[in-house]
PDB file of C-alpha atoms in Angstrom:
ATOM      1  CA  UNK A  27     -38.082  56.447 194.008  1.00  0.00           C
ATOM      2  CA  UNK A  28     -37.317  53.549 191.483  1.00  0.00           C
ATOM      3  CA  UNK A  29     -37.434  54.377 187.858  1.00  0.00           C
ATOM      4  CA  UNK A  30     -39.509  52.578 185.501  1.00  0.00           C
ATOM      5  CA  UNK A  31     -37.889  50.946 182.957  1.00  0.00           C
ATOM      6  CA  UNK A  32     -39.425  52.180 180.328  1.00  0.00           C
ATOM      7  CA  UNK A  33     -39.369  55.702 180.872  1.00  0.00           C
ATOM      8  CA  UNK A  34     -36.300  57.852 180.588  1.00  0.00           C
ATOM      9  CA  UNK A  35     -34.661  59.591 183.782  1.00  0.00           C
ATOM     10  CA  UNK A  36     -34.562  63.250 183.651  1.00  0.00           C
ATOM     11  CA  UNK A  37     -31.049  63.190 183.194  1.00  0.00           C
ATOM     12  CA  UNK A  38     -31.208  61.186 179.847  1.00  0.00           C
ATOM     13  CA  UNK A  39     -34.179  63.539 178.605  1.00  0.00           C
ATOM     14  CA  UNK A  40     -31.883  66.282 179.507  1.00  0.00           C
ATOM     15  CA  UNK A  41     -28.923  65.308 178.173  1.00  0.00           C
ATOM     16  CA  UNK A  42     -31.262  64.930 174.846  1.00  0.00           C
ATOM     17  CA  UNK A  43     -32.182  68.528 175.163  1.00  0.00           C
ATOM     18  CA  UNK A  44     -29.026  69.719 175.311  1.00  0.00           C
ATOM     19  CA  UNK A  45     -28.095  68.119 172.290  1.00  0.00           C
ATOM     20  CA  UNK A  46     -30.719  69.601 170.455  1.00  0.00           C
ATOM     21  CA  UNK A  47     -33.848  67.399 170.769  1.00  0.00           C
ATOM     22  CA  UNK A  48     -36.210  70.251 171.452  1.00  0.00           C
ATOM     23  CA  UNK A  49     -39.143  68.433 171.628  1.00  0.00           C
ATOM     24  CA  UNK A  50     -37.905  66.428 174.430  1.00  0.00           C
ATOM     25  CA  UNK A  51     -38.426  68.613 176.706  1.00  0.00           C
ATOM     26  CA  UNK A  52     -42.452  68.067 176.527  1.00  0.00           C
ATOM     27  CA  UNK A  53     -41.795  64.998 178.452  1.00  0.00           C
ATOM     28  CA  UNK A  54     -40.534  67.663 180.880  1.00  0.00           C
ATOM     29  CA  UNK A  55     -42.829  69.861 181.225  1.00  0.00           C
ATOM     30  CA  UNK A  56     -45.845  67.166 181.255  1.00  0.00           C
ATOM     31  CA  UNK A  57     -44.210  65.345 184.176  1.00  0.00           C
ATOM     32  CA  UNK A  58     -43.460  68.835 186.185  1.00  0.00           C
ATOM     33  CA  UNK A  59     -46.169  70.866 184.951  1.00  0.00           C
ATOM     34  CA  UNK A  60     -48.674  70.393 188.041  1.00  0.00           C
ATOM     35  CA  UNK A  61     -45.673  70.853 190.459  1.00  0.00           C
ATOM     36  CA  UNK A  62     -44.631  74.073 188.964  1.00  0.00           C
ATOM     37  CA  UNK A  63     -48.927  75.380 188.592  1.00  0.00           C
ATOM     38  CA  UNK A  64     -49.577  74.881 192.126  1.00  0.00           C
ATOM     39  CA  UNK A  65     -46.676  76.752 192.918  1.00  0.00           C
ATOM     40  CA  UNK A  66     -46.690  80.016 190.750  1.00  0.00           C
ATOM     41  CA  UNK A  67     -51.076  79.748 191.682  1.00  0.00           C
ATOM     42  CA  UNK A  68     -49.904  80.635 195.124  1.00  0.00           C
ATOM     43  CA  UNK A  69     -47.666  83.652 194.591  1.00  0.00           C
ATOM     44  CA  UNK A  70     -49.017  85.024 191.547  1.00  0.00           C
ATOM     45  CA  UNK A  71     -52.680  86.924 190.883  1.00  0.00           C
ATOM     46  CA  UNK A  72     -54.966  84.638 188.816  1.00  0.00           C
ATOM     47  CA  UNK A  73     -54.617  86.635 185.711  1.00  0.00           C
ATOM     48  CA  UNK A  74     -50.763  86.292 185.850  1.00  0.00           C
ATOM     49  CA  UNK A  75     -50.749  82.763 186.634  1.00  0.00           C
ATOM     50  CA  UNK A  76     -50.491  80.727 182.690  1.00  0.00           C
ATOM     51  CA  UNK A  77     -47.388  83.755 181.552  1.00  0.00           C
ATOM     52  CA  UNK A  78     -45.419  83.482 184.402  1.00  0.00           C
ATOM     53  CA  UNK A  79     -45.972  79.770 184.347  1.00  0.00           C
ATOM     54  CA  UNK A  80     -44.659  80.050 181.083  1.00  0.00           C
ATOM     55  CA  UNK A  81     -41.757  81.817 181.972  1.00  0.00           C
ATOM     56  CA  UNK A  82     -40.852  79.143 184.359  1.00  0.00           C
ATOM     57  CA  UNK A  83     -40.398  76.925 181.823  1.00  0.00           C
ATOM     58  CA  UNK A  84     -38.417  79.294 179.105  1.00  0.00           C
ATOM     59  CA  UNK A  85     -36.048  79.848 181.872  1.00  0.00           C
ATOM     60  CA  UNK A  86     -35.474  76.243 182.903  1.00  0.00           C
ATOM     61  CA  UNK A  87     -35.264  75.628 179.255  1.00  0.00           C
ATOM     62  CA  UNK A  88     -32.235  78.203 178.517  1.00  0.00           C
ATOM     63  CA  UNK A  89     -30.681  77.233 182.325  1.00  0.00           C
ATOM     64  CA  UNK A  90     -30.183  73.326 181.351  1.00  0.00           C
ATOM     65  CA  UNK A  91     -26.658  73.513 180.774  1.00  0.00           C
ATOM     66  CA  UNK A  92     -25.770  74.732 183.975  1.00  0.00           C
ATOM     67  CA  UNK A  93     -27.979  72.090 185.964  1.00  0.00           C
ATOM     68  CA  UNK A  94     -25.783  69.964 187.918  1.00  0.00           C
ATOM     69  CA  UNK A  95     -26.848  66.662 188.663  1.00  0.00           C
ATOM     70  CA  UNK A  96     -26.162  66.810 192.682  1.00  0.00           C
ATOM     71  CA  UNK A  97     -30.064  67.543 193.699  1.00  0.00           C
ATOM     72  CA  UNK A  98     -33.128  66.386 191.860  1.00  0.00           C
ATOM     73  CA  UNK A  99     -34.730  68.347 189.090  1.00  0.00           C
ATOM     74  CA  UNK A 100     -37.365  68.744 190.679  1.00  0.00           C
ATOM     75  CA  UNK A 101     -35.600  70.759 193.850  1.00  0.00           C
ATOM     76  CA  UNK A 102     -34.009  72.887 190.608  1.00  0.00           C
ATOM     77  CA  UNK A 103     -37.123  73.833 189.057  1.00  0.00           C
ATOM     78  CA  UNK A 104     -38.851  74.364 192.281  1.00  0.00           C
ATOM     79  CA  UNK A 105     -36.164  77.520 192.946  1.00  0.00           C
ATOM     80  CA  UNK A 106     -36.601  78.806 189.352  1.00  0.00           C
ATOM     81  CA  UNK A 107     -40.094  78.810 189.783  1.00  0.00           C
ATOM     82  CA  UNK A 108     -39.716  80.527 192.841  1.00  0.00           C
ATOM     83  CA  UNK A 109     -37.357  82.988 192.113  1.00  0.00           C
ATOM     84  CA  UNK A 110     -39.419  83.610 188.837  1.00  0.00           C
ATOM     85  CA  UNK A 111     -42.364  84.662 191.382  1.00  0.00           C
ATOM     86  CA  UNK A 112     -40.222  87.191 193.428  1.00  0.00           C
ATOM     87  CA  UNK A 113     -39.023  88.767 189.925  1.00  0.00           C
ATOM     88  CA  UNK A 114     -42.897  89.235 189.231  1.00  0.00           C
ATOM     89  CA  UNK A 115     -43.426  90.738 192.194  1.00  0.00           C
ATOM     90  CA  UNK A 116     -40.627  92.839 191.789  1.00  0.00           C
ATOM     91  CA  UNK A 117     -40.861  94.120 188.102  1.00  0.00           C
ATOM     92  CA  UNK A 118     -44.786  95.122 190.093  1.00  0.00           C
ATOM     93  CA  UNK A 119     -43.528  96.921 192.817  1.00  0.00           C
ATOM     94  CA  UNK A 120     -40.758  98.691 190.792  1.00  0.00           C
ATOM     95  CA  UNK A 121     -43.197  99.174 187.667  1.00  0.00           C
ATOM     96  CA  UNK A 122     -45.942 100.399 190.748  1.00  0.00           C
ATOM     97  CA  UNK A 123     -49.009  98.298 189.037  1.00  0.00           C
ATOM     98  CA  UNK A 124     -49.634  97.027 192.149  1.00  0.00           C
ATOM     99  CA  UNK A 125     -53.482  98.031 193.352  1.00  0.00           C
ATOM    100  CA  UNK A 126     -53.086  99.136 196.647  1.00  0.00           C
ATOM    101  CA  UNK A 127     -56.807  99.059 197.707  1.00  0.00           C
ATOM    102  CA  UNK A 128     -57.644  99.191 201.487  1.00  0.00           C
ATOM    103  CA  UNK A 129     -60.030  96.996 202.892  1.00  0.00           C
ATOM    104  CA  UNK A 130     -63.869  97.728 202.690  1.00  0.00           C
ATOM    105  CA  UNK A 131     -66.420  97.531 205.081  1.00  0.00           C
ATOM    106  CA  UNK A 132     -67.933  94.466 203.383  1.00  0.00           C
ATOM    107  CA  UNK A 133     -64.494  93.015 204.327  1.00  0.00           C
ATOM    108  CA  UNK A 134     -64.691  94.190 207.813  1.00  0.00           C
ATOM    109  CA  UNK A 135     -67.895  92.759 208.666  1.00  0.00           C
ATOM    110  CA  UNK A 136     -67.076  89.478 207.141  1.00  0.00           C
ATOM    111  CA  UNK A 137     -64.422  89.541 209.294  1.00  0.00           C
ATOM    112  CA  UNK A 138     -66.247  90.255 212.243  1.00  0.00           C
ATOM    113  CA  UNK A 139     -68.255  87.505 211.623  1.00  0.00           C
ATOM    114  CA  UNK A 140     -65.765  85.065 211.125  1.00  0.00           C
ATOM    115  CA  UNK A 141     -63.915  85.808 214.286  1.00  0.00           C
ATOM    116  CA  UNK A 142     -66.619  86.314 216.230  1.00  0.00           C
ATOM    117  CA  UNK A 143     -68.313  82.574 215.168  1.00  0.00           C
ATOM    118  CA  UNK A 144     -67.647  79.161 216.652  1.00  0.00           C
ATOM    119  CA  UNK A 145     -68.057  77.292 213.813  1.00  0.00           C
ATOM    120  CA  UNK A 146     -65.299  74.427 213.056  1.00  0.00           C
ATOM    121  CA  UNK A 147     -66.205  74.145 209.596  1.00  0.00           C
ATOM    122  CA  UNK A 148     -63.350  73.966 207.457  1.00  0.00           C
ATOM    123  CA  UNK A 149     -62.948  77.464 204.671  1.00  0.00           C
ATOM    124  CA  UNK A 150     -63.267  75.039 201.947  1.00  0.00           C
ATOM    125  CA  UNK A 151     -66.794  73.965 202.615  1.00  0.00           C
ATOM    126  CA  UNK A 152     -67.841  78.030 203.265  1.00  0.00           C
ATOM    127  CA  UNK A 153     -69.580  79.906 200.812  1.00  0.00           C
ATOM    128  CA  UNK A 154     -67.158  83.247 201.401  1.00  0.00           C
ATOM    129  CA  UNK A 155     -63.970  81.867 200.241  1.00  0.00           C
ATOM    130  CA  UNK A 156     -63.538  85.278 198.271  1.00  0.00           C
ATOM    131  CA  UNK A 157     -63.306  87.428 200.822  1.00  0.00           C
ATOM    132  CA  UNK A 158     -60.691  85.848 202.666  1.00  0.00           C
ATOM    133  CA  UNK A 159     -58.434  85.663 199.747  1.00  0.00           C
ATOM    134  CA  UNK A 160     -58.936  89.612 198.912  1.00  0.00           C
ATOM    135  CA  UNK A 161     -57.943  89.505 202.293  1.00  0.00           C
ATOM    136  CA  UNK A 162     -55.049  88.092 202.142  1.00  0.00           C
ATOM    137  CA  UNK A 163     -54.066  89.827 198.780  1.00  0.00           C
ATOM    138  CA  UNK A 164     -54.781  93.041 200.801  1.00  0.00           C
ATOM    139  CA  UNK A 165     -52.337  92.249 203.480  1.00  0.00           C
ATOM    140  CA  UNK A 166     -49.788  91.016 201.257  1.00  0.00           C
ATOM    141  CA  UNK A 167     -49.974  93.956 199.304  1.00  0.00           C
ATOM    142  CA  UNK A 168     -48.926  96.131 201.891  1.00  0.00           C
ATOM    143  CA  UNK A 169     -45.201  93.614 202.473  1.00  0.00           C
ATOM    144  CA  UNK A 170     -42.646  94.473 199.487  1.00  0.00           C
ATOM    145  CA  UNK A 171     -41.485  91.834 197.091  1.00  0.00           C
ATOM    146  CA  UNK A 172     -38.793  90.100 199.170  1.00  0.00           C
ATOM    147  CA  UNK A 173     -40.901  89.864 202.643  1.00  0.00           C
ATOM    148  CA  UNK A 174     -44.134  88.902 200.611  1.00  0.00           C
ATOM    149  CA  UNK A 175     -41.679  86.094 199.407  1.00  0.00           C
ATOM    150  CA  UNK A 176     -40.208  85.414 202.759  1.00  0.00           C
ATOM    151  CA  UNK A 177     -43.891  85.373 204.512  1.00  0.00           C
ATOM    152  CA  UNK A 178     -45.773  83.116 201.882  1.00  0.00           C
ATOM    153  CA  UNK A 179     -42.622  80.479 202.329  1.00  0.00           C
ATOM    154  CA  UNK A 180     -42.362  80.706 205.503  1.00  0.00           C
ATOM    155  CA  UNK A 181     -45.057  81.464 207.421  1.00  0.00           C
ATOM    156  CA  UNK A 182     -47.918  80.285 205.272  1.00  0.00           C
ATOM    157  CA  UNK A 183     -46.136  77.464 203.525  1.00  0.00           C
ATOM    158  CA  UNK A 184     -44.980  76.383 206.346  1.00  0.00           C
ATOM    159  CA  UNK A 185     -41.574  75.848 205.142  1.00  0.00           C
ATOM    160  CA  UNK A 186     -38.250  75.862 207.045  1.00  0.00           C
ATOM    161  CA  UNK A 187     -35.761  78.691 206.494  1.00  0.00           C
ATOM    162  CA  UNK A 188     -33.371  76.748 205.015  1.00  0.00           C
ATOM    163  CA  UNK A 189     -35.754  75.180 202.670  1.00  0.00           C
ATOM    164  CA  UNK A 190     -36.861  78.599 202.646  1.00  0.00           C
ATOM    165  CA  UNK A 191     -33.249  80.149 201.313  1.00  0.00           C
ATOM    166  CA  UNK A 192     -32.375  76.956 198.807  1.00  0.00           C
ATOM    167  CA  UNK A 193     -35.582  78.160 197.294  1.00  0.00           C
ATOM    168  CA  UNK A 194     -34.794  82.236 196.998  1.00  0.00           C
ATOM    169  CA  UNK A 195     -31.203  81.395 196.531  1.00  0.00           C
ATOM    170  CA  UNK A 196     -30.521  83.961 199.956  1.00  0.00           C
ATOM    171  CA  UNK A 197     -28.614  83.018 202.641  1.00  0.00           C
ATOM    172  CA  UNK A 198     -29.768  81.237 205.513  1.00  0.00           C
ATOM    173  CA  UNK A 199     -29.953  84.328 208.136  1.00  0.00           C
ATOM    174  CA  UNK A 200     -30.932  86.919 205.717  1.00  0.00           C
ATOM    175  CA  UNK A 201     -34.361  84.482 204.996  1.00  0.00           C
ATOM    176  CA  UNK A 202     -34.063  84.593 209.370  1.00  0.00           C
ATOM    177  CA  UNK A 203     -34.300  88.313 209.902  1.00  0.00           C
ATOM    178  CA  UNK A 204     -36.834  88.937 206.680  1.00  0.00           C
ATOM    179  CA  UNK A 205     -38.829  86.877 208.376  1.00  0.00           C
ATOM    180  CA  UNK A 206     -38.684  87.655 211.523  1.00  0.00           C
ATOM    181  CA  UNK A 207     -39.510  91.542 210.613  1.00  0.00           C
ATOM    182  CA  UNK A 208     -42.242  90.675 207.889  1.00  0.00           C
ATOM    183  CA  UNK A 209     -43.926  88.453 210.248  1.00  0.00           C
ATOM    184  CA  UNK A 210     -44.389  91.896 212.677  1.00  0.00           C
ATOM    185  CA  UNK A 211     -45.077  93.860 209.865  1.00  0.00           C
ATOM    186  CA  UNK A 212     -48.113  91.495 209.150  1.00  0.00           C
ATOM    187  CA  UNK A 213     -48.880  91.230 212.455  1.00  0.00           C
ATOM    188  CA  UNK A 214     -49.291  94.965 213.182  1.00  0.00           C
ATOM    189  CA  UNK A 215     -51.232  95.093 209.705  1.00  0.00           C
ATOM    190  CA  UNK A 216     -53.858  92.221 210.733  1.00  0.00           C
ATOM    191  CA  UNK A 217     -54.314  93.199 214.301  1.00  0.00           C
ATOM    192  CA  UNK A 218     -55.216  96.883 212.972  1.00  0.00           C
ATOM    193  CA  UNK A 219     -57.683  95.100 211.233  1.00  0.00           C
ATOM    194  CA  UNK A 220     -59.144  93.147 214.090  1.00  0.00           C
ATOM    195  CA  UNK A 221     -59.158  95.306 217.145  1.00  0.00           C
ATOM    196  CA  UNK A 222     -61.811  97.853 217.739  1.00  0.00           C
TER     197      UNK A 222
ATOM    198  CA  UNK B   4     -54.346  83.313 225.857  1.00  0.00           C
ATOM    199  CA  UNK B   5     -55.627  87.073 225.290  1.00  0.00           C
ATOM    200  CA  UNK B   6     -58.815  87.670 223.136  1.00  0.00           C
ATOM    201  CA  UNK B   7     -56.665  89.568 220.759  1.00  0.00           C
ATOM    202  CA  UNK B   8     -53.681  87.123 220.188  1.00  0.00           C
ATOM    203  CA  UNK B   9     -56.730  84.014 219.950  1.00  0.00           C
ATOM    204  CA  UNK B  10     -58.477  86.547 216.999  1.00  0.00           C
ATOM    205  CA  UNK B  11     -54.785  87.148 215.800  1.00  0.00           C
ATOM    206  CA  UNK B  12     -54.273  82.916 215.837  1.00  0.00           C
ATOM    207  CA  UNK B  13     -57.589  82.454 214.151  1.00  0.00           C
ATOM    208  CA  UNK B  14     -56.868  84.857 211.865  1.00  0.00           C
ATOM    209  CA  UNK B  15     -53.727  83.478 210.759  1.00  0.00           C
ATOM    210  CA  UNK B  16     -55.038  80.173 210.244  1.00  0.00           C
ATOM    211  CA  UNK B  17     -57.993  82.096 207.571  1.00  0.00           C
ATOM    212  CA  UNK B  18     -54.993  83.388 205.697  1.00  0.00           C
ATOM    213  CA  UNK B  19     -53.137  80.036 205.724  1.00  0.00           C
ATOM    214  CA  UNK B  20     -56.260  78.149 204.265  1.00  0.00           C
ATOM    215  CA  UNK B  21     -57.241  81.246 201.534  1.00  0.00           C
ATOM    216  CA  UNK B  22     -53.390  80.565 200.463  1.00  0.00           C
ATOM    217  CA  UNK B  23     -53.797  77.129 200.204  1.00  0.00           C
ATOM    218  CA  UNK B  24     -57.344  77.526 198.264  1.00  0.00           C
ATOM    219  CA  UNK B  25     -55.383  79.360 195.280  1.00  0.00           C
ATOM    220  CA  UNK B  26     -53.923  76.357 194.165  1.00  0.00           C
ATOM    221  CA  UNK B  27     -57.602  75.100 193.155  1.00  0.00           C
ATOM    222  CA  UNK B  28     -57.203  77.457 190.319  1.00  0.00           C
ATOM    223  CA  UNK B  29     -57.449  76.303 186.907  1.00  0.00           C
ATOM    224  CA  UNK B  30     -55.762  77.128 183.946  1.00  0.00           C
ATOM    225  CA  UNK B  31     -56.579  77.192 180.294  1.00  0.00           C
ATOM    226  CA  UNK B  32     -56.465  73.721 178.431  1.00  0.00           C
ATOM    227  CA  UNK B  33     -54.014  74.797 175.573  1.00  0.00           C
ATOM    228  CA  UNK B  34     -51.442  76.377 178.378  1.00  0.00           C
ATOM    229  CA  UNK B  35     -48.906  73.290 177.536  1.00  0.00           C
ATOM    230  CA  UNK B  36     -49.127  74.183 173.809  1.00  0.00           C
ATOM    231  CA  UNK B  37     -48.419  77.523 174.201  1.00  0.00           C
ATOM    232  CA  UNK B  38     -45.893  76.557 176.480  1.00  0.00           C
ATOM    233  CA  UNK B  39     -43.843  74.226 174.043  1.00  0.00           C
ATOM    234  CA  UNK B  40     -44.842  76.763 171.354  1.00  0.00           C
ATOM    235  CA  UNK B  41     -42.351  79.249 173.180  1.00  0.00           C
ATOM    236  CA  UNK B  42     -39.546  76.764 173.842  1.00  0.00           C
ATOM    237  CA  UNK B  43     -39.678  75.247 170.061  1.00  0.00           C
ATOM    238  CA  UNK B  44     -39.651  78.567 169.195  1.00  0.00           C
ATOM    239  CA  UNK B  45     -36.836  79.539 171.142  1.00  0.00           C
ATOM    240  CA  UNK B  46     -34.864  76.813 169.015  1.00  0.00           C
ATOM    241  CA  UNK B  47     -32.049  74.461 170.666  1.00  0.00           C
ATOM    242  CA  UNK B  48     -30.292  75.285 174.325  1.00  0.00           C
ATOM    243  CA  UNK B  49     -27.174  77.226 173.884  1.00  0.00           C
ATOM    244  CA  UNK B  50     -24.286  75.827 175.268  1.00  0.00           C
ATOM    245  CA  UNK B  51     -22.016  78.617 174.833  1.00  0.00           C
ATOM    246  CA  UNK B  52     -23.225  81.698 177.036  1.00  0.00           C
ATOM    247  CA  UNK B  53     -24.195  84.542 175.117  1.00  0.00           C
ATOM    248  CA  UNK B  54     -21.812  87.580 174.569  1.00  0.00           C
ATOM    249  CA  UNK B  55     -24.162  89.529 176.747  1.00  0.00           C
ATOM    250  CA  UNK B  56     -24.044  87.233 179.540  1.00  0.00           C
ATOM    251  CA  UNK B  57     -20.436  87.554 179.513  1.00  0.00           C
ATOM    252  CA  UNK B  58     -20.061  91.265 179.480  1.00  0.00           C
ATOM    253  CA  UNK B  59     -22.642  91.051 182.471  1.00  0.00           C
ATOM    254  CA  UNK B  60     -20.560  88.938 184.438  1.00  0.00           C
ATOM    255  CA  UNK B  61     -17.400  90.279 183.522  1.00  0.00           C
ATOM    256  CA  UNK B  62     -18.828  94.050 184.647  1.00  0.00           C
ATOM    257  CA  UNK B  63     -20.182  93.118 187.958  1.00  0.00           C
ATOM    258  CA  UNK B  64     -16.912  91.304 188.482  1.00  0.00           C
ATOM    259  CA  UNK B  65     -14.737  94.313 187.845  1.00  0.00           C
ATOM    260  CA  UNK B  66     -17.270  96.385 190.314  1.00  0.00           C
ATOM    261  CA  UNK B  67     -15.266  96.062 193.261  1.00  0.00           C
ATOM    262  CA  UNK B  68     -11.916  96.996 191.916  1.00  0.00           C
ATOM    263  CA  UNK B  69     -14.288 100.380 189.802  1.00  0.00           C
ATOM    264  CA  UNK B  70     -15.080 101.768 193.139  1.00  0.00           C
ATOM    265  CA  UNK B  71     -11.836 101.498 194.807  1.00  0.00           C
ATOM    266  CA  UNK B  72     -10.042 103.314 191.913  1.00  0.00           C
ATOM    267  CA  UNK B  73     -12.617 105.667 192.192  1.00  0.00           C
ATOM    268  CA  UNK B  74     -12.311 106.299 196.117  1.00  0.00           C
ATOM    269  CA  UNK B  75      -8.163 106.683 195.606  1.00  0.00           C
ATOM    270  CA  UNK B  76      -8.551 108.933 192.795  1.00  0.00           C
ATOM    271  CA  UNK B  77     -10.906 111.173 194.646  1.00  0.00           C
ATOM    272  CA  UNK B  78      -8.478 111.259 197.374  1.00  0.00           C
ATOM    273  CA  UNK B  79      -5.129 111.944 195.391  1.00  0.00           C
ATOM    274  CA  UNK B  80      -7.123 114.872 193.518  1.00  0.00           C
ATOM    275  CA  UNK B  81      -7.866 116.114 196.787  1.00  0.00           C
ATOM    276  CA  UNK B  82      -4.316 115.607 198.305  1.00  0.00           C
ATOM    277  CA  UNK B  83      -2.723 117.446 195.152  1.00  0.00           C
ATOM    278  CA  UNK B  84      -5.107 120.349 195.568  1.00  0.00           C
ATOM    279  CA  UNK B  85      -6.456 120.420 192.026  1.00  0.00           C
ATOM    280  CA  UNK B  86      -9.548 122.519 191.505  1.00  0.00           C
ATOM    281  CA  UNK B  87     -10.476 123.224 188.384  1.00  0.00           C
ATOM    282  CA  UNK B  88     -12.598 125.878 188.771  1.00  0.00           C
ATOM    283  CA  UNK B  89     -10.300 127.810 190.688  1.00  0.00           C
ATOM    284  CA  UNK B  90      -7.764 127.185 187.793  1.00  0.00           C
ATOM    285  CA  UNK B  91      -9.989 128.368 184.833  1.00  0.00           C
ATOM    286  CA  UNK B  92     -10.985 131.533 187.390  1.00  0.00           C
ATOM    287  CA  UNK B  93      -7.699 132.611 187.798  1.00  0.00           C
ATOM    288  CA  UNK B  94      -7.128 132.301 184.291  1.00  0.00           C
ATOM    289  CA  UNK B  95      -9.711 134.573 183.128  1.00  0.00           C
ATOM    290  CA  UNK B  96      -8.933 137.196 186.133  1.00  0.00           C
ATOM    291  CA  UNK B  97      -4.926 137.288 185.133  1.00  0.00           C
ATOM    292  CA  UNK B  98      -5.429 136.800 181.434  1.00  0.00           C
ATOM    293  CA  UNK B  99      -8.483 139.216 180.506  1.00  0.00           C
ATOM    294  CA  UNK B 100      -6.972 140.805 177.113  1.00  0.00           C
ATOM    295  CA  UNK B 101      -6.068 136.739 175.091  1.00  0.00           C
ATOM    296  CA  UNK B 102      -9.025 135.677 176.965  1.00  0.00           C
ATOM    297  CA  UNK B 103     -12.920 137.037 177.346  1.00  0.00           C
ATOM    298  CA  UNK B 104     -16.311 135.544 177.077  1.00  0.00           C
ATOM    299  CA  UNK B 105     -16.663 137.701 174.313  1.00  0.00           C
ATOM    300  CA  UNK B 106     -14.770 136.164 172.305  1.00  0.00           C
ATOM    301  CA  UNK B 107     -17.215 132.904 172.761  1.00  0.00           C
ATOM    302  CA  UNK B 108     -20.037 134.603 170.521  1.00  0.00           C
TER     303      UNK B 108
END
């Protein structure tokens, strides 16, 4: 990717930064705002979403010295934002304000339904959207902080587990076995849900 | 495939698309304000780390080298035979007249 000439490179707008230009780092966080957003959405509840979001940023801010330039900002801030969204879900778990609700029947039936239709339509153009993601919450719920991470990245990102590890800053085969164990923790939680 | 692994699949792939649906969410129009409210507030980067950062480093460092000193003292004590109770027990026993809880209160 080709800069334009007109607009600065990260590494000029963060070499002003560390020099003291505070307000230099707007440029910053209006060029990575939407990439960071759509991350921390996925992890974190609704409610959590613009403080932790927030966080992101402070902590990118106050980490700028120590970025080396060998990857791309972008890669950096990625794993910040990341590893800000296992911290939330640890200070949770540890601070137990997790809601551990089980799943109702209006769940259960919806369920039903679902797996018992044929329909190809895509979730997006369905009317019962909620469900499915109380669903999900439920499920993920039930992981702790680090396999929550682990399955979200890897098994509903799709992500590899090295990409998977650059992001959590953990090494290549602890990311393996996390995942390998969450993944059967999930799967014994989800098929208690749908067998009879 | 088995009717409970194809419900298990088509499950999955429910949970992959509600995932994906969360990032549809939207967020409050004056969330970059705020945002560059906290970092101008904040003031400039610091270069140098902070004194805390230091001592944080500088403890988990040592950690290693704590616990071993901790291991060979436990096991010298041991080797020498030094129990203190014992001690202060045979004190009291052999030296009841200079010595008595008495004399505490």
């Amino acid at each position: 990717m080709q800069n334009h000439p007109s607009r600065p490179s990260d590494s000029e707008i963060i070499r002003r930064i560390i020099d003291g230009d505070v307000n230099s780092f707007e440029y910053l966080l209006n060029k990575y705002q939407d990439h960071v957003l759509r991350i921390v959405k996925k992890h974190i509840p609704y409610n959590e979403v613009e403080e932790t979001a927030h966080n992101v940023f402070v902590r990118a801010y106050q980490a700028l010295p120590g970025f080396k330039e060998q990857g791309s900002f972008k890669q950096w801030l990625s794993a910040i934002t990341v590893r800000t969204c296992y911290d939330f879900w640890r200070k949770q778990y540890r601070s137990r304000e997790l809601p551990m609700s089980d799943l109702s029947e209006r769940h259960r039936d919806w369920l039903e339904k679902k797996m018992s239709s044929e329909s190809d339509l895509s979730f997006s153009e369905e009317s019962r959207a909620k469900e499915a993601g109380e669903l999900l919450d439920w499920a993920l719920s039930k992981l702790s902080a680090e396999d929550r991470m682990v399955i979200e990245l890897v098994y509903l990102e799709g992500l590899s587990v090295k990409e998977a590890s650059g992001l959590l800053g953990w090494s290549v085969s602890n990311v393996k076995v996390r995942s390998f164990r969450s993944r059967k923790k999930l799967k014994t939680l989800l098929t208690g849900v749908i067998s009879p | 495939m088995k009717p409970l692994q194809r419900k298990y699949e088509a499950l999955k792939k429910i949970l992959r698309e509600a995932y994906f649906e969360k990032e549809h969410a939207e967020v409050s129009e004056q969330w970059q304000v705020n945002a560059m409210r906290r970092i101008r507030n904040l003031g400039p980067v610091q270069l140098e780390p902070s004194f805390f950062t230091l001592f944080e480093q500088f403890v988990w460092r040592l950690t290693p080298a704590t616990c071993l000193l901790i291991i060979i003292g436990a096991i010298i004590f041991l080797k020498l035979g030094f129990f203190p109770n014992y001690d202060v027990l045979t004190l009291f026993i052999n030296d009841t007249e200079e010595l008595s809880l008495a004399q505490l209160f």
